[in-house]
mmCIF file of C-alpha atoms in Angstrom:
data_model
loop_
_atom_site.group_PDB
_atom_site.id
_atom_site.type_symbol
_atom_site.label_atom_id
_atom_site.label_comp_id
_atom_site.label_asym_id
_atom_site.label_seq_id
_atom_site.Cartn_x
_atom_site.Cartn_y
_atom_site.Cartn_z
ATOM 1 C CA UNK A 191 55.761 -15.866 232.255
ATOM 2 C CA UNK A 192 54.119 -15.990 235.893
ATOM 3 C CA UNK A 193 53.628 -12.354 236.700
ATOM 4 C CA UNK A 194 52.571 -10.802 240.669
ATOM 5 C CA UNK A 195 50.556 -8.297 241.375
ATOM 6 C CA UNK A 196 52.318 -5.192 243.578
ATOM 7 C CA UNK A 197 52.231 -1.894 244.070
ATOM 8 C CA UNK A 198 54.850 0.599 242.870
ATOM 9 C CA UNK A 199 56.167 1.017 246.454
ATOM 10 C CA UNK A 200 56.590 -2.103 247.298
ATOM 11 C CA UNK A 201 58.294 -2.965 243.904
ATOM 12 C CA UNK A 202 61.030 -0.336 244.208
ATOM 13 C CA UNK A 203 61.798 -1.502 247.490
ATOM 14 C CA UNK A 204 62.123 -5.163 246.439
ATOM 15 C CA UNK A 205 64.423 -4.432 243.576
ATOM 16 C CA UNK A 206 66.517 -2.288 246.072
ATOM 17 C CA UNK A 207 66.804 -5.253 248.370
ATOM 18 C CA UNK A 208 67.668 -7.090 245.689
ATOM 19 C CA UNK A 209 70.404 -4.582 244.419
ATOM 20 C CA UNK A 210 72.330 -4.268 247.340
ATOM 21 C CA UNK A 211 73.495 -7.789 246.673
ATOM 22 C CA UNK A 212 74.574 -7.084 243.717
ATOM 23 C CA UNK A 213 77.917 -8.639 242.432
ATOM 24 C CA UNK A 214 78.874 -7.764 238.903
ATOM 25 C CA UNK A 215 80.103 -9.868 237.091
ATOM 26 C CA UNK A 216 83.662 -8.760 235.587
ATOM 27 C CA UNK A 217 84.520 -7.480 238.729
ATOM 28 C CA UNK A 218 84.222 -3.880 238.671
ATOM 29 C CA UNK A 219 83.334 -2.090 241.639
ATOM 30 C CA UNK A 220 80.193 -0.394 240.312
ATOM 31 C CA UNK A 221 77.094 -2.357 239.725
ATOM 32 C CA UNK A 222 75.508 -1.125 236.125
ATOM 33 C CA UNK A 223 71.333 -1.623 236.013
ATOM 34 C CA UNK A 224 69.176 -1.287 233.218
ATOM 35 C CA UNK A 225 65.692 0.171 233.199
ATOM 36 C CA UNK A 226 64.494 -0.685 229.784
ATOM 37 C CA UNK A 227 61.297 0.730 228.044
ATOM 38 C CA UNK A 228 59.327 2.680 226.064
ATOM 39 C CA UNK A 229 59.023 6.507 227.537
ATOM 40 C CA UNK A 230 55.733 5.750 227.223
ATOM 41 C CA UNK A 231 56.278 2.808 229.814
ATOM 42 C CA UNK A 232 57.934 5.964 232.207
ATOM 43 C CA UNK A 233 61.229 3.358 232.998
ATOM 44 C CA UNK A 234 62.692 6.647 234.383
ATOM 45 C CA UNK A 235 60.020 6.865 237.233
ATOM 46 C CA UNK A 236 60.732 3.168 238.662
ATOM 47 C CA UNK A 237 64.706 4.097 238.237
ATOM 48 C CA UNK A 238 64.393 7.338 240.427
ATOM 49 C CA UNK A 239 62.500 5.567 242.843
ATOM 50 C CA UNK A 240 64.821 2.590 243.200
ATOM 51 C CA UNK A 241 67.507 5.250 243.367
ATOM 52 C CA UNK A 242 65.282 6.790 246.618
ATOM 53 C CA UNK A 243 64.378 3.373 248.260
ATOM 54 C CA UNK A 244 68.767 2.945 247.784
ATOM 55 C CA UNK A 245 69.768 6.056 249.727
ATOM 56 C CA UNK A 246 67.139 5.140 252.459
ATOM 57 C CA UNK A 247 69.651 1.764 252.968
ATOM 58 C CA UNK A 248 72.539 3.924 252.565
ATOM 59 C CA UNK A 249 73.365 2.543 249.104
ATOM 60 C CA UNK A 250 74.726 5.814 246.522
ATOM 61 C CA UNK A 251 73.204 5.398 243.134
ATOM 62 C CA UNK A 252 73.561 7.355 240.294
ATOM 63 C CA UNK A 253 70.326 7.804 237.612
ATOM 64 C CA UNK A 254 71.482 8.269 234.358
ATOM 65 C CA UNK A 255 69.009 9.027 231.635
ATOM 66 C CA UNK A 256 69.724 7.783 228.345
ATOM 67 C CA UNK A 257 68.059 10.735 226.180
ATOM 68 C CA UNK A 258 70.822 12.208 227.693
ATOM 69 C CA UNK A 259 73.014 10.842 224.914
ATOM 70 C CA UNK A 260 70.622 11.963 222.190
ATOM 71 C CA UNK A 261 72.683 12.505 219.076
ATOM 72 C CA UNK A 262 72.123 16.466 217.316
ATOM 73 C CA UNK A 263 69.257 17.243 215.681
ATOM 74 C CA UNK A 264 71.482 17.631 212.567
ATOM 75 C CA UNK A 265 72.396 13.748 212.801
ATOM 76 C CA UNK A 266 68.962 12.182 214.460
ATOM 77 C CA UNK A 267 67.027 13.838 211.718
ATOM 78 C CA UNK A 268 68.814 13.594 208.525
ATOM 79 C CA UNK A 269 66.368 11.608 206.686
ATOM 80 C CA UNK A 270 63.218 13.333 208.125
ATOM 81 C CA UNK A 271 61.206 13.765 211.721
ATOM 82 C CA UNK A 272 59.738 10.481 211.401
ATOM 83 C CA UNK A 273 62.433 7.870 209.794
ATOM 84 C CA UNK A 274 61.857 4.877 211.965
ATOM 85 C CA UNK A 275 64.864 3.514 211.056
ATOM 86 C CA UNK A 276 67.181 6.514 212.414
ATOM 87 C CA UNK A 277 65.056 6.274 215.536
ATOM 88 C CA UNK A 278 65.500 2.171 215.909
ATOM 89 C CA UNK A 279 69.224 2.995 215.473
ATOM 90 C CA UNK A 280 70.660 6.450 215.184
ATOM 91 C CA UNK A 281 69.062 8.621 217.654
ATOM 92 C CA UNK A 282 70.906 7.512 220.339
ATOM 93 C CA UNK A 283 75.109 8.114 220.708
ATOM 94 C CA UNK A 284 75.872 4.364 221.930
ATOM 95 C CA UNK A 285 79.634 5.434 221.534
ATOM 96 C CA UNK A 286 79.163 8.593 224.206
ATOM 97 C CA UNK A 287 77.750 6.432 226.754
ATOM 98 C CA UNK A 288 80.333 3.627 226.293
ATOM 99 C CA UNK A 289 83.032 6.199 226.553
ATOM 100 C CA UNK A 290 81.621 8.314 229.185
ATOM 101 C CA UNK A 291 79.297 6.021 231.518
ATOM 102 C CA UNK A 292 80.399 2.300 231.090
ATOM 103 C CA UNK A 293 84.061 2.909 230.149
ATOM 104 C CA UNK A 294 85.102 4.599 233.624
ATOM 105 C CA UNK A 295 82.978 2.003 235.404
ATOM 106 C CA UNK A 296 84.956 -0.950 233.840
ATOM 107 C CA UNK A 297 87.577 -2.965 236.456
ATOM 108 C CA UNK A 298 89.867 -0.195 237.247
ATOM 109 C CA UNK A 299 87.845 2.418 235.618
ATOM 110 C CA UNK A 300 88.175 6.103 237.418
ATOM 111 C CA UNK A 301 84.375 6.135 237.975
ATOM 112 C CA UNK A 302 83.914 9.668 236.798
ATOM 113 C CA UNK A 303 80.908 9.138 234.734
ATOM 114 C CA UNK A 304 79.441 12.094 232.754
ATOM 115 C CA UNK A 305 75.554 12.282 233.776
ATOM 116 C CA UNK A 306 74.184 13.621 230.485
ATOM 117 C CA UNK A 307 75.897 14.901 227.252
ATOM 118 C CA UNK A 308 73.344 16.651 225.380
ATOM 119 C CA UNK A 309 70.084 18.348 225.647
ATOM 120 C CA UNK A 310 67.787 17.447 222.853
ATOM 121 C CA UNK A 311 65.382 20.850 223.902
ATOM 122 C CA UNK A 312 68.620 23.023 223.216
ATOM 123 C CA UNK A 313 69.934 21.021 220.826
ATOM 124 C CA UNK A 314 73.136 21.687 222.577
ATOM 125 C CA UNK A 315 75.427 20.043 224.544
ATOM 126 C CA UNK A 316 74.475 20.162 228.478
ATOM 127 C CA UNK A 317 77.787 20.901 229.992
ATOM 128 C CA UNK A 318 77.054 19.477 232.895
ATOM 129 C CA UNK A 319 79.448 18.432 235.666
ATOM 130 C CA UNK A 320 80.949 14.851 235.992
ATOM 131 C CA UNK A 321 80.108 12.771 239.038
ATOM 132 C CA UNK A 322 82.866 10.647 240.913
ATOM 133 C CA UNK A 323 81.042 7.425 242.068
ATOM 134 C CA UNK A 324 82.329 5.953 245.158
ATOM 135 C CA UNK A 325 83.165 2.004 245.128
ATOM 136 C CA UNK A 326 79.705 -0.040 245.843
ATOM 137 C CA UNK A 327 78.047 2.858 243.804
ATOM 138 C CA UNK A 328 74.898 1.624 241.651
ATOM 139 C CA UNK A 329 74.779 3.426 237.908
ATOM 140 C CA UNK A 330 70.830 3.133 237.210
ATOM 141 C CA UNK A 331 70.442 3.812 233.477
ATOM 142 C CA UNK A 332 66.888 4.007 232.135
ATOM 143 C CA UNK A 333 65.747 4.718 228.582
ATOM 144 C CA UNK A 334 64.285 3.169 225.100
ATOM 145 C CA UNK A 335 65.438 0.296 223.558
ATOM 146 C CA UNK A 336 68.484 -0.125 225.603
ATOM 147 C CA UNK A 337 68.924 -4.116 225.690
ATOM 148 C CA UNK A 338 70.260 -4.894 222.357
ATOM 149 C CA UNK A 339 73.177 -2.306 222.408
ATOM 150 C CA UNK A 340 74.997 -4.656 224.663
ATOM 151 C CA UNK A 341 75.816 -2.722 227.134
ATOM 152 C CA UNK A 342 78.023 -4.881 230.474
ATOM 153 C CA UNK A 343 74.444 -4.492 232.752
ATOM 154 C CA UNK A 344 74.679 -6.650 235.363
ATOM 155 C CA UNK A 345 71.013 -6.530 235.664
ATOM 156 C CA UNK A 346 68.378 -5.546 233.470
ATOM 157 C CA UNK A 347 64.433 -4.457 233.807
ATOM 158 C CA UNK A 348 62.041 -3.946 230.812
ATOM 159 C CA UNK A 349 59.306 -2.599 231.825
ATOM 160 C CA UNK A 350 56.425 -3.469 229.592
ATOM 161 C CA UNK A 351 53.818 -2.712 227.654
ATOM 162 C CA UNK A 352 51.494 -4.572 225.730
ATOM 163 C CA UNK A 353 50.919 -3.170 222.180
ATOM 164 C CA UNK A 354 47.405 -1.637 222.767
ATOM 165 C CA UNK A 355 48.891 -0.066 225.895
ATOM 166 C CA UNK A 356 51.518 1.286 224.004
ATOM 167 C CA UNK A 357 49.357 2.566 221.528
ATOM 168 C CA UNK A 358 47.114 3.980 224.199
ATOM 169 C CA UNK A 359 49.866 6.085 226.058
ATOM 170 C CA UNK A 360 51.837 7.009 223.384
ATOM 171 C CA UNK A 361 51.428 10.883 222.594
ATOM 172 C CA UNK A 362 49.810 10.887 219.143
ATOM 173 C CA UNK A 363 52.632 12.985 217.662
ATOM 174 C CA UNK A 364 55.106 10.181 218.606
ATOM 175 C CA UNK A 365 53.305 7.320 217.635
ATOM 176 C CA UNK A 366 55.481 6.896 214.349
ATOM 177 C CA UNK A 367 58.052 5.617 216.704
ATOM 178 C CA UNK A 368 56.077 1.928 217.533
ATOM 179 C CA UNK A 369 57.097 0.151 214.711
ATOM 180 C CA UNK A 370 60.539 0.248 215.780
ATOM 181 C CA UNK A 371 59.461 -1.008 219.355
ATOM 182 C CA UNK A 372 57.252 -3.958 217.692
ATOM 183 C CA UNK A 373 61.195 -4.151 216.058
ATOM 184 C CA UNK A 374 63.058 -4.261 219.300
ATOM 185 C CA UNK A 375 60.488 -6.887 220.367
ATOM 186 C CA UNK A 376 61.041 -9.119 217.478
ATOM 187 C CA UNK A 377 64.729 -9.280 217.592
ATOM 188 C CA UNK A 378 65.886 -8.640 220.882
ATOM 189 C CA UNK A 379 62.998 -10.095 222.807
ATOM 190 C CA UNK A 380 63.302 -7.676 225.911
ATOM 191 C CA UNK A 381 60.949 -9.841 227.904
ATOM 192 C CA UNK A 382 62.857 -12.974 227.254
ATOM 193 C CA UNK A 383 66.409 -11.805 228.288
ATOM 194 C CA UNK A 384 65.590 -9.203 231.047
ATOM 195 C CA UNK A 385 66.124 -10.121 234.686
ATOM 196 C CA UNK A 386 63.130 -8.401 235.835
ATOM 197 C CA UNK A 387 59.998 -7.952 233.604
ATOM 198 C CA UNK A 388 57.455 -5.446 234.900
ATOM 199 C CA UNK A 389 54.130 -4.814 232.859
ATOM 200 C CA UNK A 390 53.030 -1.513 233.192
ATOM 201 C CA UNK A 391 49.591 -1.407 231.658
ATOM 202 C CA UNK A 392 47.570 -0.155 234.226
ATOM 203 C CA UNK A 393 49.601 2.708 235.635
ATOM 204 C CA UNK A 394 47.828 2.098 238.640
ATOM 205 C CA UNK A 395 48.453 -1.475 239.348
ATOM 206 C CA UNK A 396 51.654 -3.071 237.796
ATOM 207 C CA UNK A 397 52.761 -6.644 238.105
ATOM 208 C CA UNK A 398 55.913 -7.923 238.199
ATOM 209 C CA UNK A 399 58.386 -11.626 237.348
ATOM 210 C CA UNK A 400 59.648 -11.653 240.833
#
């Protein structure tokens, strides 16, 4: 894959360019965009600021984090702090974010989407407020490991890492969780089906597929 060199500015405004074109595909009246990566990758950063360069072209958005829809402690860490499995595919509540932030954004959906569900700090829920989403809306949902849940995006960016990168900006107390990424890149090949791959391993000077 031919990757370009640009700067973190210019890159949120080119994928908001390219987002207010957006058509998706089943019709709804909400475009749904993925920003896929390891939180060591920081997907949530290049989400928020797509989200800004959208309101400066008077496009609403709406970021949506997807540790938001952590599962309880109780559940995420039944079989220890560090099962790699229950990371790869437990910690997350797939079912609370298809009933609460893709079902309402289906063709003729209510668009009342529930921002967050629960607070993994707290280990409660967050109680927070729903949002109505206006027609023409974007959701922007960014997280871990969020392309082989198939979820109805109607376009996806992974924002990469090499491994050694990985390794290098993953917190030592979370690196237990990189064998499930080496995983997610084995069977779901996020660079292969994502719209938009942008490698990340120089904070300072990404690249991206255009």
């Amino acid at each position: 894959m031919r990757l370009e060199a640009i700067t973190w500015e210019r890159l949120g405004d080119a994928l908001a360019d390219r987002l207010l074109d957006l058509e998706p595909a089943d019709g709804s009246p909400w475009p749904r965009v993925a920003f896929d990566g390891a939180p060591a990758a920081h997907p949530a950063e290049l989400a928020e600021r797509v989200s800004e360069a959208l309101r400066l072209r008077g496009r609403p958005s709406l970021v949506v984090p997807a540790e938001g829809f952590l599962r309880p402690a109780s559940v995420r860490l039944e079989y220890g702090h560090q099962d790699v499995e229950a990371y790869y595919g437990g910690w997350f509540d797939t079912a609370a974010l298809w009933r609460e932030v893709f079902g309402p954004l289906e063709p003729g959906g209510s668009g009342r989407v529930l921002p967050d569900l629960w607070d993994p700090v707290t280990d409660r829920a967050t109680r927070s407020p729903y949002v109505q989403l206006q027609p023409g809306a974007l959701l922007l949902l960014h997280g871990p490991l969020l392309l082989k849940n198939w979820f109805p995006f109607d376009l996806t960016v992974h924002v990469l890492l090499s491994p050694g990168a990985l390794q290098r900006r993953t917190p030592e107390a979370e690196r237990w969780t990189l064998p499930a990424f080496e995983r997610y890149t084995h069977e779901t090949d996020p660079v292969g089906v994502a719209d938009v791959v942008v490698r990340a391993d120089d904070p300072r000077h990404p690249a991206w597929s255009g």
